[in-house]
mmCIF file of C-alpha atoms and ligand atoms in Angstrom:
data_model
loop_
_atom_site.group_PDB
_atom_site.id
_atom_site.type_symbol
_atom_site.label_atom_id
_atom_site.label_comp_id
_atom_site.label_asym_id
_atom_site.label_seq_id
_atom_site.Cartn_x
_atom_site.Cartn_y
_atom_site.Cartn_z
ATOM 1 C CA MET A 1 -213.174 -30.390 -51.502
ATOM 2 C CA LEU A 2 -210.337 -32.395 -52.885
ATOM 3 C CA LEU A 3 -206.662 -31.814 -52.073
ATOM 4 C CA GLY A 4 -203.758 -32.755 -54.782
ATOM 5 C CA VAL A 5 -200.435 -32.446 -53.043
ATOM 6 C CA ASN A 6 -197.630 -31.245 -55.039
ATOM 7 C CA ILE A 7 -194.445 -33.052 -53.949
ATOM 8 C CA ASP A 8 -192.032 -31.240 -56.540
ATOM 9 C CA HIS A 9 -190.168 -30.046 -53.351
ATOM 10 C CA ILE A 10 -189.227 -33.480 -52.171
ATOM 11 C CA ALA A 11 -187.396 -33.702 -55.397
ATOM 12 C CA THR A 12 -186.165 -30.250 -54.964
ATOM 13 C CA LEU A 13 -184.462 -31.377 -51.689
ATOM 14 C CA ARG A 14 -182.950 -34.520 -53.356
ATOM 15 C CA GLU A 15 -181.523 -32.349 -56.376
ATOM 16 C CA ALA A 16 -179.829 -30.142 -53.489
ATOM 17 C CA ARG A 17 -177.450 -33.091 -52.953
ATOM 18 C CA LYS A 18 -177.881 -34.691 -56.433
ATOM 19 C CA ILE A 19 -178.216 -38.058 -54.858
ATOM 20 C CA ASN A 20 -180.931 -40.551 -54.699
ATOM 21 C CA GLU A 21 -182.985 -39.188 -51.599
ATOM 22 C CA PRO A 22 -185.739 -38.220 -50.545
ATOM 23 C CA ASN A 23 -187.455 -40.184 -53.414
ATOM 24 C CA PRO A 24 -190.773 -38.548 -54.060
ATOM 25 C CA LEU A 25 -192.370 -42.137 -54.867
ATOM 26 C CA GLU A 26 -191.984 -42.893 -51.213
ATOM 27 C CA ALA A 27 -194.591 -39.959 -50.126
ATOM 28 C CA ILE A 28 -197.428 -41.468 -51.889
ATOM 29 C CA PHE A 29 -198.317 -43.952 -49.235
ATOM 30 C CA ILE A 30 -198.514 -41.013 -46.886
ATOM 31 C CA LEU A 31 -200.108 -38.696 -49.001
ATOM 32 C CA LYS A 32 -203.075 -41.444 -49.418
ATOM 33 C CA ASN A 33 -203.296 -42.120 -45.872
ATOM 34 C CA ALA A 34 -203.579 -38.580 -44.893
ATOM 35 C CA GLY A 35 -206.456 -37.867 -47.277
ATOM 36 C CA ALA A 36 -204.896 -36.344 -50.381
ATOM 37 C CA SER A 37 -206.703 -37.252 -53.313
ATOM 38 C CA GLN A 38 -204.281 -37.100 -56.017
ATOM 39 C CA VAL A 39 -200.469 -36.389 -56.436
ATOM 40 C CA THR A 40 -199.484 -33.301 -58.363
ATOM 41 C CA LEU A 41 -196.147 -33.214 -60.145
ATOM 42 C CA HIS A 42 -194.649 -30.383 -62.427
ATOM 43 C CA LEU A 43 -192.074 -31.734 -64.630
ATOM 44 C CA ARG A 44 -190.244 -28.466 -65.688
ATOM 45 C CA GLU A 45 -188.139 -28.026 -68.952
ATOM 46 C CA ASP A 46 -185.095 -27.654 -67.209
ATOM 47 C CA ARG A 47 -185.874 -30.736 -64.772
ATOM 48 C CA ARG A 48 -184.994 -28.475 -61.853
ATOM 49 C CA HIS A 49 -186.912 -30.935 -59.252
ATOM 50 C CA ILE A 50 -188.881 -33.584 -60.875
ATOM 51 C CA HIS A 51 -187.069 -35.822 -63.340
ATOM 52 C CA ASP A 52 -188.597 -38.136 -66.217
ATOM 53 C CA GLU A 53 -187.994 -41.298 -63.872
ATOM 54 C CA ASP A 54 -190.072 -39.598 -61.014
ATOM 55 C CA PHE A 55 -193.374 -39.275 -63.102
ATOM 56 C CA LYS A 56 -192.908 -42.626 -64.851
ATOM 57 C CA ALA A 57 -192.331 -44.260 -61.357
ATOM 58 C CA ILE A 58 -195.476 -42.540 -60.070
ATOM 59 C CA ILE A 59 -197.828 -43.231 -62.946
ATOM 60 C CA SER A 60 -196.678 -47.002 -62.853
ATOM 61 C CA GLN A 61 -196.721 -47.432 -59.133
ATOM 62 C CA SER A 62 -198.868 -44.875 -57.437
ATOM 63 C CA PHE A 63 -202.408 -45.693 -56.197
ATOM 64 C CA LEU A 64 -203.366 -42.153 -56.372
ATOM 65 C CA PRO A 65 -204.008 -40.431 -59.769
ATOM 66 C CA LEU A 66 -201.103 -38.181 -61.237
ATOM 67 C CA ASN A 67 -202.090 -34.759 -62.298
ATOM 68 C CA LEU A 68 -198.991 -33.815 -64.435
ATOM 69 C CA GLU A 69 -198.377 -30.016 -64.829
ATOM 70 C CA CYS A 70 -196.146 -29.029 -67.536
ATOM 71 C CA ALA A 71 -195.600 -26.638 -70.279
ATOM 72 C CA SER A 72 -196.968 -27.092 -73.830
ATOM 73 C CA SER A 73 -193.532 -28.061 -75.159
ATOM 74 C CA MET A 74 -193.464 -30.967 -72.981
ATOM 75 C CA ILE A 75 -196.366 -33.366 -74.478
ATOM 76 C CA ASP A 76 -194.738 -35.309 -76.678
ATOM 77 C CA THR A 77 -192.676 -36.604 -73.703
ATOM 78 C CA ILE A 78 -195.224 -37.218 -71.559
ATOM 79 C CA ALA A 79 -198.209 -38.072 -73.392
ATOM 80 C CA PRO A 80 -197.142 -41.844 -74.231
ATOM 81 C CA TYR A 81 -197.168 -42.330 -70.507
ATOM 82 C CA SER A 82 -200.849 -41.480 -70.051
ATOM 83 C CA PRO A 83 -201.052 -39.437 -66.730
ATOM 84 C CA HIS A 84 -204.770 -39.165 -65.251
ATOM 85 C CA ARG A 85 -204.682 -35.668 -65.907
ATOM 86 C CA VAL A 86 -202.247 -32.907 -67.658
ATOM 87 C CA THR A 87 -202.336 -29.272 -66.457
ATOM 88 C CA LEU A 88 -200.975 -27.051 -68.875
ATOM 89 C CA VAL A 89 -198.956 -24.399 -67.488
ATOM 90 C CA PRO A 90 -196.827 -21.439 -68.766
ATOM 91 C CA GLU A 91 -193.253 -21.583 -68.147
ATOM 92 C CA LYS A 92 -190.257 -19.297 -68.429
ATOM 93 C CA ARG A 93 -186.820 -20.880 -67.491
ATOM 94 C CA GLU A 94 -185.493 -18.212 -65.433
ATOM 95 C CA GLU A 95 -188.513 -17.966 -62.941
ATOM 96 C CA VAL A 96 -188.411 -19.355 -59.507
ATOM 97 C CA THR A 97 -192.091 -20.598 -59.580
ATOM 98 C CA THR A 98 -194.883 -20.441 -62.063
ATOM 99 C CA GLU A 99 -195.609 -16.710 -62.667
ATOM 100 C CA GLY A 100 -199.348 -16.135 -63.959
ATOM 101 C CA GLY A 101 -201.428 -18.257 -66.198
ATOM 102 C CA LEU A 102 -201.398 -19.596 -69.829
ATOM 103 C CA ASP A 103 -201.970 -17.312 -72.686
ATOM 104 C CA LEU A 104 -204.957 -19.261 -74.401
ATOM 105 C CA HIS A 105 -204.639 -17.408 -77.658
ATOM 106 C CA GLN A 106 -200.992 -19.022 -78.122
ATOM 107 C CA LYS A 107 -200.934 -21.292 -81.046
ATOM 108 C CA GLN A 108 -198.471 -23.787 -78.967
ATOM 109 C CA VAL A 109 -201.133 -23.942 -76.254
ATOM 110 C CA GLN A 110 -203.904 -24.586 -78.627
ATOM 111 C CA ASP A 111 -201.854 -27.245 -80.446
ATOM 112 C CA ALA A 112 -200.974 -29.095 -76.924
ATOM 113 C CA ILE A 113 -204.463 -29.156 -76.279
ATOM 114 C CA LYS A 114 -205.515 -30.741 -79.424
ATOM 115 C CA LYS A 115 -202.480 -33.458 -78.920
ATOM 116 C CA LEU A 116 -203.781 -34.346 -75.476
ATOM 117 C CA GLN A 117 -207.223 -34.677 -76.940
ATOM 118 C CA THR A 118 -206.001 -36.969 -79.459
ATOM 119 C CA HIS A 119 -204.262 -39.167 -76.813
ATOM 120 C CA SER A 120 -207.767 -38.899 -74.671
ATOM 121 C CA ILE A 121 -205.855 -37.439 -71.760
ATOM 122 C CA PRO A 122 -208.268 -35.148 -69.638
ATOM 123 C CA THR A 123 -206.654 -31.596 -69.748
ATOM 124 C CA SER A 124 -206.911 -28.888 -67.201
ATOM 125 C CA LEU A 125 -205.567 -25.103 -67.831
ATOM 126 C CA PHE A 126 -203.760 -23.152 -65.526
ATOM 127 C CA ILE A 127 -205.370 -19.662 -66.025
ATOM 128 C CA ASP A 128 -205.482 -16.066 -64.318
ATOM 129 C CA PRO A 129 -209.116 -15.338 -63.088
ATOM 130 C CA LYS A 130 -210.322 -13.482 -66.052
ATOM 131 C CA ILE A 131 -213.976 -13.926 -67.730
ATOM 132 C CA GLU A 132 -212.373 -13.974 -71.208
ATOM 133 C CA ASN A 133 -209.790 -17.085 -70.208
ATOM 134 C CA ILE A 134 -212.930 -18.968 -68.779
ATOM 135 C CA GLN A 135 -214.926 -18.294 -72.158
ATOM 136 C CA LEU A 136 -211.838 -19.398 -74.236
ATOM 137 C CA ALA A 137 -211.059 -22.447 -72.252
ATOM 138 C CA LYS A 138 -214.568 -23.756 -72.663
ATOM 139 C CA LYS A 139 -214.128 -22.947 -76.735
ATOM 140 C CA LEU A 140 -210.913 -24.877 -76.436
ATOM 141 C CA GLY A 141 -212.821 -28.129 -75.164
ATOM 142 C CA VAL A 142 -211.144 -28.857 -72.196
ATOM 143 C CA GLN A 143 -212.602 -30.569 -68.979
ATOM 144 C CA SER A 144 -211.326 -28.371 -66.279
ATOM 145 C CA ILE A 145 -209.544 -25.162 -65.153
ATOM 146 C CA GLU A 146 -207.238 -24.408 -62.455
ATOM 147 C CA LEU A 147 -207.271 -20.737 -61.448
ATOM 148 C CA HIS A 148 -204.051 -19.054 -60.517
ATOM 149 C CA THR A 149 -204.305 -17.985 -56.883
ATOM 150 C CA GLY A 150 -200.871 -16.459 -57.000
ATOM 151 C CA GLU A 151 -201.841 -12.817 -57.079
ATOM 152 C CA TRP A 152 -204.027 -13.609 -53.848
ATOM 153 C CA ALA A 153 -201.241 -15.257 -52.095
ATOM 154 C CA ASN A 154 -199.018 -12.496 -52.715
ATOM 155 C CA LEU A 155 -201.250 -9.733 -51.462
ATOM 156 C CA PHE A 156 -201.835 -11.744 -48.497
ATOM 157 C CA LEU A 157 -198.138 -12.317 -47.833
ATOM 158 C CA MET A 158 -197.536 -8.641 -48.155
ATOM 159 C CA ALA A 159 -200.359 -7.410 -46.034
ATOM 160 C CA TYR A 160 -200.252 -9.904 -43.081
ATOM 161 C CA THR A 161 -196.692 -11.129 -42.894
ATOM 162 C CA ASN A 162 -193.184 -9.865 -42.475
ATOM 163 C CA LEU A 163 -192.133 -10.496 -46.283
ATOM 164 C CA LYS A 164 -192.097 -6.925 -47.057
ATOM 165 C CA HIS A 165 -189.040 -6.383 -44.620
ATOM 166 C CA THR A 166 -186.975 -9.461 -46.052
ATOM 167 C CA HIS A 167 -185.173 -9.857 -49.242
ATOM 168 C CA ASN A 168 -188.260 -11.768 -50.931
ATOM 169 C CA SER A 169 -190.197 -8.568 -50.571
ATOM 170 C CA ILE A 170 -192.389 -7.817 -53.988
ATOM 171 C CA PRO A 171 -191.668 -4.313 -54.719
ATOM 172 C CA SER A 172 -194.695 -3.969 -56.883
ATOM 173 C CA LEU A 173 -196.913 -4.909 -53.902
ATOM 174 C CA ASN A 174 -195.226 -2.501 -51.284
ATOM 175 C CA LEU A 175 -198.383 -0.657 -50.854
ATOM 176 C CA PRO A 176 -200.403 0.488 -47.488
ATOM 177 C CA THR A 177 -202.241 -2.476 -45.725
ATOM 178 C CA GLN A 178 -205.641 -0.848 -46.809
ATOM 179 C CA GLU A 179 -204.740 -1.004 -50.507
ATOM 180 C CA LEU A 180 -203.382 -4.571 -50.206
ATOM 181 C CA GLU A 181 -206.917 -5.431 -48.510
ATOM 182 C CA LYS A 182 -208.885 -3.671 -51.365
ATOM 183 C CA GLN A 183 -206.661 -5.700 -54.080
ATOM 184 C CA MET A 184 -207.453 -8.849 -52.029
ATOM 185 C CA GLN A 185 -210.885 -8.080 -51.934
ATOM 186 C CA GLU A 186 -211.178 -7.579 -55.844
ATOM 187 C CA ASN A 187 -209.002 -10.565 -56.506
ATOM 188 C CA LEU A 188 -211.212 -12.725 -54.236
ATOM 189 C CA ASN A 189 -214.329 -11.245 -56.572
ATOM 190 C CA LYS A 190 -212.641 -12.341 -59.404
ATOM 191 C CA LEU A 191 -211.875 -15.853 -58.334
ATOM 192 C CA LYS A 192 -215.584 -16.276 -57.291
ATOM 193 C CA GLU A 193 -216.995 -14.730 -60.840
ATOM 194 C CA CYS A 194 -214.722 -16.804 -62.798
ATOM 195 C CA SER A 195 -215.614 -19.842 -60.726
ATOM 196 C CA ILE A 196 -219.336 -19.394 -61.138
ATOM 197 C CA LEU A 197 -219.002 -18.796 -65.019
ATOM 198 C CA ALA A 198 -216.647 -22.010 -65.347
ATOM 199 C CA LYS A 199 -219.076 -23.952 -63.416
ATOM 200 C CA GLU A 200 -222.225 -22.763 -65.329
ATOM 201 C CA LEU A 201 -220.281 -23.547 -68.729
ATOM 202 C CA GLY A 202 -219.837 -26.923 -67.459
ATOM 203 C CA LEU A 203 -216.231 -26.936 -66.606
ATOM 204 C CA GLU A 204 -214.577 -28.440 -63.350
ATOM 205 C CA VAL A 205 -212.998 -25.767 -61.444
ATOM 206 C CA PHE A 206 -209.718 -26.359 -59.749
ATOM 207 C CA ALA A 207 -207.306 -23.467 -57.756
ATOM 208 C CA GLY A 208 -203.649 -23.488 -56.593
ATOM 209 C CA HIS A 209 -200.555 -21.664 -56.048
ATOM 210 C CA GLY A 210 -199.166 -20.112 -53.099
ATOM 211 C CA LEU A 211 -201.993 -21.263 -51.133
ATOM 212 C CA ASN A 212 -201.038 -21.813 -47.430
ATOM 213 C CA TYR A 213 -202.516 -22.581 -44.002
ATOM 214 C CA GLN A 214 -203.126 -18.698 -43.354
ATOM 215 C CA ASN A 215 -204.684 -17.884 -46.807
ATOM 216 C CA VAL A 216 -206.559 -20.918 -48.114
ATOM 217 C CA SER A 217 -209.743 -20.645 -46.295
ATOM 218 C CA PRO A 218 -211.605 -17.818 -48.371
ATOM 219 C CA ILE A 219 -210.443 -19.919 -51.628
ATOM 220 C CA ALA A 220 -211.688 -23.168 -50.033
ATOM 221 C CA SER A 221 -215.118 -21.549 -49.350
ATOM 222 C CA ILE A 222 -215.751 -20.858 -52.953
ATOM 223 C CA PRO A 223 -218.648 -23.399 -53.762
ATOM 224 C CA GLN A 224 -217.730 -23.913 -57.541
ATOM 225 C CA ILE A 225 -213.889 -24.993 -56.620
ATOM 226 C CA THR A 226 -213.858 -28.654 -55.957
ATOM 227 C CA GLU A 227 -210.089 -29.192 -55.861
ATOM 228 C CA LEU A 228 -206.894 -27.359 -54.513
ATOM 229 C CA ASN A 229 -203.476 -28.036 -55.631
ATOM 230 C CA ILE A 230 -201.068 -27.430 -52.902
ATOM 231 C CA GLY A 231 -197.536 -27.726 -52.681
ATOM 232 C CA HIS A 232 -194.568 -25.503 -51.109
ATOM 233 C CA ALA A 233 -196.899 -24.798 -47.683
ATOM 234 C CA ILE A 234 -197.269 -28.423 -47.215
ATOM 235 C CA ILE A 235 -193.935 -29.601 -47.731
ATOM 236 C CA ALA A 236 -192.503 -26.690 -45.688
ATOM 237 C CA ARG A 237 -194.838 -27.520 -42.886
ATOM 238 C CA ALA A 238 -193.842 -31.140 -43.189
ATOM 239 C CA ILE A 239 -190.287 -30.124 -42.133
ATOM 240 C CA PHE A 240 -191.549 -29.663 -38.524
ATOM 241 C CA VAL A 241 -194.562 -31.914 -38.245
ATOM 242 C CA GLY A 242 -194.138 -34.555 -40.872
ATOM 243 C CA LEU A 243 -195.734 -34.791 -44.018
ATOM 244 C CA PHE A 244 -198.796 -36.848 -42.817
ATOM 245 C CA GLU A 245 -199.651 -34.325 -40.206
ATOM 246 C CA ALA A 246 -198.945 -31.398 -42.826
ATOM 247 C CA ILE A 247 -201.523 -32.959 -45.129
ATOM 248 C CA ARG A 248 -204.080 -33.624 -42.249
ATOM 249 C CA GLU A 249 -203.866 -30.207 -40.979
ATOM 250 C CA MET A 250 -204.764 -28.935 -44.481
ATOM 251 C CA LYS A 251 -207.426 -31.226 -44.950
ATOM 252 C CA GLU A 252 -208.949 -30.113 -41.804
ATOM 253 C CA LEU A 253 -208.775 -26.375 -42.903
ATOM 254 C CA ILE A 254 -210.300 -26.825 -46.539
ATOM 255 C CA LYS A 255 -213.173 -29.105 -45.123
ATOM 256 C CA ARG A 256 -216.526 -27.688 -46.043
HETATM 257 N N1 PXP B 301 -200.954 -25.356 -59.341
HETATM 258 C C1 PXP B 301 -200.293 -25.264 -60.424
HETATM 259 C C2 PXP B 301 -200.679 -25.360 -61.751
HETATM 260 C C3 PXP B 301 -198.789 -24.997 -60.284
HETATM 261 O O1 PXP B 301 -197.800 -24.765 -61.313
HETATM 262 C C4 PXP B 301 -198.043 -25.347 -58.790
HETATM 263 C C5 PXP B 301 -196.879 -24.995 -58.510
HETATM 264 O O2 PXP B 301 -196.090 -26.115 -59.193
HETATM 265 C C6 PXP B 301 -198.786 -25.549 -57.835
HETATM 266 C C7 PXP B 301 -200.385 -25.679 -57.934
HETATM 267 C C8 PXP B 301 -198.706 -25.320 -56.339
HETATM 268 O O3 PXP B 301 -198.082 -24.142 -55.907
HETATM 269 P P1 PXP B 301 -197.572 -24.042 -54.593
HETATM 270 O O4 PXP B 301 -196.422 -25.025 -54.486
HETATM 271 O O5 PXP B 301 -197.294 -22.418 -54.468
HETATM 272 O O6 PXP B 301 -198.834 -24.606 -53.512
#
């Protein structure tokens, strides 16, 4: 299982002070030594964390491949720099993080895929685990998909942690543990079904969003998934144990 480490939140910390440290570029050496296979960045329209100079520096100086996540509206900005892969994601200005996968029927998304194909940039689509999305992704001619594990992560948080007693509780998931467990099983089954179909259709299958040290194992056990992209949990753990150790622990957990 390959691990892409999303280092957006190193830039989030820098932007909290609006100065020049910590610098995401400095993390790359640690990522590589700790066993990460790629660096993942999300260049958001509002540049709330990663800025253009970050992704340009990482493309030109990193010895790890860059998986650049961005909205369809950003293609003209990033394509000239030829990132190793672009993962198209939906984006709403006011959201805290990427909520839900792409709508593959949207013309803007389909046009972005065509533009990336013109530039010969391998393209991945961040999608909710639905059979229709897999079939459409295949028709659109991309190489890979990344299954959104946000629902899995939210159900897990509400079932097994104290989140529901905090101000970040998820009201729509304020359900009895038994019901949350039932929905988790359904969600996991969907992720498995979609992974099997995608692999059968010749797509590479990745997954990510909200994965952490507690909830990652069932996802890492899906044989068709070959790469996980994980950010928040690793950077959060790095505060306490350092980035190298945080990545090493995650690598250990997802080893098959
Ligand atoms: N994969 C994609 C496509 C994402 O947009 C994100 C968040 O930027 C991640 C993975 C990482 O999510 P998290 O920070 O919750 O691990």
